[in-house]
Amino acid sequence: MQDYEQAHAAAVRQFGAECAVLMKFNGSFPLKEPGEIALFGSGARKTVKGGTGSGEVNSRYFVTVEAGLEAAGFTVTSKTWLDAYDSLYEAARRDFIRGLKAKARAHHTLAILESMGAAMPEPEYQIPLTGNGDTAVYVLSRISGEGSDRKAEPGDVLLTQTERRDILLLNEQYQNFLLVLNVGGVVDLTPVKDVGNILLLSQLGAETGSILADLILGKSFPSGRLATTWSGWEDYAKLGEFGEKEETRYQEGVYVGYRYFDAVGKRALFPFGFGLGYTTFVYTDPHAAVDGETVTVTVKVQNTGNFPGKEAAQLYVSPPNGAIDKPTQTLAAFAKTHTLQPGEAETLTLSFEMRELASYDESRACWVLEPGDYVLRLGRNSADTEHVAVLRLDREVITRQCKNALGTPDFKDWKPDRKPEAVPEGVKILSVSAEQIETEVVSYDLPEEIDPMVQTLSDEALCLMNIGAFNPGLGALSVIGDASKNVAGAAGETVNCLKEKGIPPMVMADGPAGLRLSRQYTRDESGAHGLGQALPESMMELLPGAAKWLLNKLTGKGKPRGEILEQNCTAIPIGTALAQSWNPALAEACGDLVGDEMERFGVHLWLAPALNLHRDIRCGRNFEYYSEDPLITGKIAAAVVRGVQRHKGCGATVKHFCANNQETNRYYSNSQVSERALRELYLKGFEIAVKESDPRALMTSYNLLNGVHTSERRDLLEEVLRAEYGYRGIVMTDWLSAATPGKGCKYGSPTADKIAAAGNDLTMPGSPKDLKNMLRGLKTGTLTRKQLEINATRVYRMAKLLSKGE
């Protein structure tokens, strides 16, 4: 490996441990030294480093759990079990792929389109649990990806009978037993909740197996906290719809995740923010103060155990009951200690602005702080807090006057019956003056900047500026995720045929857990050519043999043209794992790592981070999203963006804007969401990321929002994103935005002319059809040349900025 790869691998190994969440602990770990270990479970050898689809990263290597333990000096004594499982799994996998292809044939479509991201459920089996030693580890794995949602069935969200049986038997038979969860999303652990040691390892990239070995031996320690509520499947809200083909109604309103559990008085199996460690901590001397509208809480955190560790303090606020129904509490701030040795202490500071607690009033189109008592709660998770102080606001304050802009669903949000909460005895009351909180009035009169160079372009050239660069010879195959001439394996790039006009292309690479590029490639006068498969392995196995041959022939794969070069990228922890660190500094360091590789390989825009909320634990792409809470989502995403954009000529692309919370019929599903829920939950993380990190780019989602494709919503892009949030970067569509709807589909596809008219600067990845639609729009009046010039100006200036390395 090259020096940068070694440095990045070491960094991921360090980061990953902090992302792991210790959910149950009886003191039998860490082990003092390596020895014999019995290893079982689907993830022992088939460890998952990340999700499928755009989440895949073509890294040089990957350390499985088995390999990581053996490299650390352990002797794995259960090889017989592992070999038997391998044989059983491969047979089940073959049957699974045959089933997907048969289903596609029955529906007269391609398996790769119908079953993209489909995960094989864990099979049932009878294999004797044999293995020497006092220590056993069972690695339970789940994989998911874009294109398919998870199911509340055994082998996916639920445990299989085999898993329940084996985990409970091992817990009884071995002196030291650890259940390891190598998963990207929630699994119902109710049947095994009494197991003494449970570690949510998550999916931590290339060094996943090494990280687990370090944790087991105490070379590192888990300090992660849950960024999503973990509970039994039946405990989650069933108020809204999920996975509907056409209309998906978010009837639960703002009561998502812990907000719902609080609202109905239900204790989760493992609450939001929960996490243990090898050591213990105590909080002392909490102090709250108000300066204008800034609220600050300080607390002393001391390590009272026998191991080093980190603690994540969490500050929640319970707002007053008023005319607007409100959650029982919401996360307002969080902070994490540095590594504290036994007996060591650190004073943490947690702060927020009062305006951040405002609710959105649809009737008046404004953000409002209602008068009354805002109770501050400090603690270790959402279900374990203590009252710190009460903020008493003397009168109502409108913090931002705006306008309703995002459409209206055909329902009213669910509202719980929240009982008034008495101010706790003896808790300090702090007065907050409404006079100290200013009202922001949004101006929707945006400047229309047009660069003189753009005005010299012909209509066709101007349209090309608004479309991703495409190869006319490939047609629809230009969307396969390897559509860049300049960087092999990159997802696409902006127009590359107007260089004589001084318009450089911007190269874009996919992969929310690291860059997804071709590992090996050649270069000639026509550009870079990737070697190997054109699609990720999880997609290629769904293609018929003839289709694989044709795809490789048309894209030039497998035909070396000169010297073979390498560009090895590092697989970092998935988004959910980064959020579980509760550490923006760690997230920024991960972004810095990606930015370094972007600089090395000539990538201008990374198509990440993805910051849609964990609305439902079944969403297939939850692994690449951060959390069910918009605050931690926005803070972690902003940190990643800052890390990436620290590098010259490198930008991040926050996505998918917005309400992309399911994969079922993802191109044509209409997310019906109230204006309030959108603004308080599904847009809030984007607002935080935009204001705190100024991302270079933003990507709209596939789905419709209240009846209109997000890529075609001018109110979303120009009024909310640019006018209200102050966004200054470029906006692009998600890939394959102009897909053809299936037979009987209620909604049609977005079109390039309407996309551009909405202020969406780039239709990606670009196709001849997009160019035709845009030119037609100019003739029919659905699109004006002036709007094209405004869009093209943004693209041109961003391309110049990044090409100059600024």
Coordinates of N, CA and C in Angstrom, one line a residue, residues 380-479:
R380 N -27.6 11.3 29.7 CA -26.8 10.4 28.9 C -27.6 9.9 27.7
N381 N -28.9 10.0 27.7 CA -29.7 9.6 26.6 C -31.1 10.2 26.8
S382 N -31.9 10.0 25.8 CA -33.2 10.7 25.9 C -34.1 10.3 27.0
A383 N -33.9 9.1 27.5 CA -34.7 8.5 28.6 C -34.0 8.6 30.0
D384 N -32.8 9.2 30.0 CA -32.1 9.3 31.3 C -31.5 10.7 31.4
T385 N -32.4 11.6 31.9 CA -32.0 13.0 32.0 C -32.4 13.5 33.4
E386 N -31.8 14.6 33.8 CA -32.2 15.3 35.0 C -32.4 16.8 34.7
H387 N -33.3 17.4 35.4 CA -33.6 18.8 35.2 C -32.4 19.7 35.6
V388 N -32.1 20.6 34.8 CA -31.0 21.5 35.0 C -31.5 22.9 35.4
A389 N -32.4 23.4 34.6 CA -32.9 24.8 34.8 C -34.2 24.9 33.9
V390 N -34.9 26.0 34.2 CA -36.1 26.4 33.4 C -35.8 27.7 32.8
L391 N -36.1 27.8 31.4 CA -36.0 29.1 30.7 C -37.4 29.6 30.6
R392 N -37.7 30.8 31.2 CA -39.0 31.4 31.2 C -39.1 32.5 30.3
L393 N -39.8 32.3 29.2 CA -39.9 33.4 28.1 C -41.2 34.2 28.4
D394 N -41.0 35.5 28.5 CA -42.1 36.4 28.9 C -43.2 36.6 27.9
R395 N -43.0 36.5 26.6 CA -44.0 36.7 25.7 C -43.6 36.0 24.4
E396 N -44.6 35.9 23.5 CA -44.4 35.2 22.2 C -43.4 36.0 21.3
V397 N -42.6 35.2 20.6 CA -41.6 35.8 19.6 C -41.7 35.1 18.3
I398 N -41.9 35.9 17.2 CA -41.8 35.3 15.9 C -40.3 35.5 15.5
T399 N -39.6 34.4 15.3 CA -38.2 34.4 15.0 C -37.9 34.6 13.6
R400 N -38.8 34.1 12.7 CA -38.6 34.2 11.3 C -40.0 34.3 10.6
Q401 N -40.2 35.4 9.8 CA -41.4 35.5 9.1 C -41.1 35.1 7.6
C402 N -41.8 34.0 7.1 CA -41.5 33.5 5.8 C -42.8 33.3 5.1
K403 N -42.9 32.3 4.3 CA -44.2 32.0 3.6 C -44.3 30.5 3.4
N404 N -45.5 30.0 3.4 CA -45.7 28.6 3.1 C -45.4 28.4 1.6
A405 N -44.7 27.3 1.4 CA -44.2 27.2 0.0 C -44.2 25.7 -0.6
L406 N -44.5 24.7 0.2 CA -44.2 23.4 -0.2 C -45.3 22.5 -0.5
G407 N -46.5 23.0 -0.7 CA -47.7 22.2 -1.0 C -48.4 21.7 0.2
T408 N -49.5 21.1 0.0 CA -50.4 20.7 1.1 C -50.8 19.2 0.9
P409 N -50.6 18.4 2.0 CA -51.0 17.0 1.9 C -52.5 16.8 2.1
D410 N -53.0 15.6 1.9 CA -54.5 15.4 2.0 C -54.9 14.9 3.3
F411 N -54.1 15.3 4.4 CA -54.5 14.8 5.7 C -54.0 15.9 6.7
K412 N -54.4 15.7 8.0 CA -53.9 16.6 9.1 C -52.9 15.7 9.9
D413 N -51.8 16.3 10.4 CA -50.9 15.6 11.2 C -51.5 15.1 12.5
W414 N -51.0 13.9 12.9 CA -51.4 13.3 14.2 C -50.9 14.2 15.3
K415 N -51.7 14.4 16.4 CA -51.3 15.1 17.5 C -51.5 14.3 18.8
P416 N -50.6 14.2 19.7 CA -50.8 13.4 20.9 C -51.5 14.3 21.9
D417 N -51.9 13.6 23.0 CA -52.6 14.3 24.1 C -51.5 14.5 25.2
R418 N -50.8 15.6 25.0 CA -49.7 15.9 26.0 C -50.2 16.6 27.2
K419 N -49.9 16.1 28.3 CA -50.3 16.7 29.6 C -49.3 17.8 30.0
P420 N -49.8 18.9 30.6 CA -48.9 19.9 31.1 C -47.9 19.4 32.1
E421 N -46.7 19.9 32.0 CA -45.6 19.5 32.9 C -45.3 20.6 33.9
A422 N -45.4 20.2 35.2 CA -45.1 21.1 36.3 C -43.6 21.4 36.4
V423 N -43.3 22.6 36.7 CA -41.9 23.0 36.9 C -41.4 22.3 38.1
P424 N -40.3 21.6 38.0 CA -39.7 20.8 39.1 C -39.4 21.7 40.3
E425 N -39.6 21.2 41.5 CA -39.2 22.0 42.7 C -37.7 22.2 42.8
G426 N -37.3 23.4 43.1 CA -35.9 23.7 43.4 C -35.1 23.9 42.2
V427 N -35.6 23.8 41.0 CA -34.9 24.0 39.8 C -34.8 25.5 39.5
K428 N -33.6 25.9 39.1 CA -33.3 27.3 38.8 C -34.1 27.8 37.7
I429 N -34.7 29.0 37.8 CA -35.5 29.6 36.7 C -34.8 30.8 36.2
L430 N -34.5 30.8 34.9 CA -33.8 31.8 34.2 C -34.8 32.6 33.3
S431 N -34.8 33.9 33.4 CA -35.7 34.7 32.6 C -35.1 35.0 31.3
V432 N -35.9 34.8 30.2 CA -35.5 35.1 28.9 C -36.4 36.2 28.3
S433 N -35.8 37.3 28.0 CA -36.5 38.5 27.5 C -36.8 38.4 26.0
A434 N -38.0 38.5 25.6 CA -38.4 38.5 24.2 C -37.7 39.6 23.4
E435 N -37.3 40.7 24.1 CA -36.7 41.8 23.5 C -35.3 41.4 22.9
Q436 N -34.7 40.4 23.5 CA -33.4 40.0 23.1 C -33.4 39.1 21.9
I437 N -34.5 38.7 21.4 CA -34.6 37.8 20.2 C -35.2 38.5 19.0
E438 N -34.4 38.7 18.0 CA -34.8 39.4 16.8 C -35.7 38.6 15.9
T439 N -36.5 39.3 15.1 CA -37.3 38.7 14.1 C -36.7 38.9 12.8
E440 N -36.5 37.7 12.1 CA -35.9 37.8 10.7 C -37.1 37.8 9.7
V441 N -37.0 38.7 8.8 CA -38.0 38.7 7.7 C -37.3 38.3 6.4
V442 N -37.8 37.3 5.9 CA -37.1 36.7 4.7 C -37.5 37.5 3.4
S443 N -36.5 37.9 2.7 CA -36.7 38.5 1.4 C -36.6 37.5 0.3
Y444 N -37.6 37.4 -0.5 CA -37.6 36.4 -1.6 C -37.2 37.0 -3.0
D445 N -36.7 38.2 -2.9 CA -36.3 38.9 -4.1 C -34.8 38.6 -4.3
L446 N -34.5 37.5 -5.0 CA -33.2 37.0 -5.2 C -32.5 37.8 -6.3
P447 N -31.2 38.1 -6.2 CA -30.5 38.7 -7.3 C -30.4 37.7 -8.5
E448 N -30.5 38.2 -9.7 CA -30.4 37.4 -10.9 C -29.1 37.7 -11.5
E449 N -28.0 36.9 -11.1 CA -26.7 37.1 -11.6 C -26.5 36.3 -12.9
I450 N -26.0 37.0 -13.9 CA -25.7 36.4 -15.2 C -24.3 36.8 -15.6
D451 N -23.4 35.9 -15.9 CA -22.1 36.2 -16.3 C -22.0 36.6 -17.8
P452 N -21.3 37.6 -18.1 CA -21.2 38.0 -19.6 C -20.8 36.9 -20.5
M453 N -19.9 36.0 -20.1 CA -19.5 34.9 -20.9 C -20.7 34.0 -21.3
V454 N -21.6 33.8 -20.3 CA -22.7 32.9 -20.5 C -23.6 33.4 -21.6
Q455 N -23.7 34.8 -21.6 CA -24.6 35.4 -22.6 C -24.2 35.2 -24.0
T456 N -22.9 34.9 -24.2 CA -22.4 34.7 -25.6 C -22.7 33.3 -26.1
L457 N -23.2 32.4 -25.3 CA -23.4 31.0 -25.7 C -24.6 30.9 -26.6
S458 N -24.6 29.9 -27.5 CA -25.8 29.6 -28.3 C -26.8 28.9 -27.4
D459 N -28.0 28.8 -27.9 CA -29.1 28.1 -27.1 C -28.6 26.6 -26.8
E460 N -28.1 26.0 -27.8 CA -27.7 24.6 -27.5 C -26.5 24.5 -26.5
A461 N -25.5 25.4 -26.6 CA -24.4 25.4 -25.7 C -24.9 25.7 -24.3
L462 N -25.9 26.6 -24.2 CA -26.4 27.0 -22.9 C -27.2 25.8 -22.3
C463 N -27.9 25.1 -23.1 CA -28.6 23.9 -22.6 C -27.6 22.8 -22.1
L464 N -26.5 22.7 -22.8 CA -25.5 21.7 -22.4 C -24.9 22.1 -21.1
M465 N -24.8 23.4 -20.8 CA -24.3 23.8 -19.5 C -25.2 23.4 -18.4
N466 N -26.5 23.1 -18.7 CA -27.4 22.8 -17.7 C -27.7 21.3 -17.6
I467 N -26.8 20.5 -18.3 CA -27.0 19.0 -18.4 C -25.6 18.4 -18.2
G468 N -25.6 17.3 -17.5 CA -24.4 16.5 -17.3 C -23.8 16.1 -18.6
A469 N -22.5 15.9 -18.7 CA -21.8 15.5 -19.9 C -22.2 14.1 -20.3
F470 N -22.6 13.8 -21.5 CA -23.1 12.5 -21.9 C -22.4 12.0 -23.1
N471 N -22.3 10.7 -23.3 CA -21.7 10.2 -24.5 C -22.8 9.7 -25.4
P472 N -23.1 10.4 -26.5 CA -24.2 10.1 -27.4 C -24.2 8.6 -27.9
G473 N -23.0 8.0 -27.9 CA -22.8 6.6 -28.4 C -23.3 5.6 -27.4
L474 N -23.3 6.0 -26.1 CA -23.8 5.1 -25.0 C -25.3 5.2 -24.8
G475 N -25.9 6.3 -25.1 CA -27.3 6.5 -24.8 C -27.6 6.4 -23.3
A476 N -28.5 5.5 -23.0 CA -29.0 5.3 -21.6 C -27.9 4.7 -20.7
L477 N -26.9 4.1 -21.3 CA -25.8 3.5 -20.5 C -24.9 4.6 -19.9
S478 N -25.1 5.8 -20.2 CA -24.3 6.9 -19.6 C -24.6 7.1 -18.1
V479 N -25.7 6.4 -17.7 CA -26.1 6.6 -16.3 C -25.6 5.5 -15.4

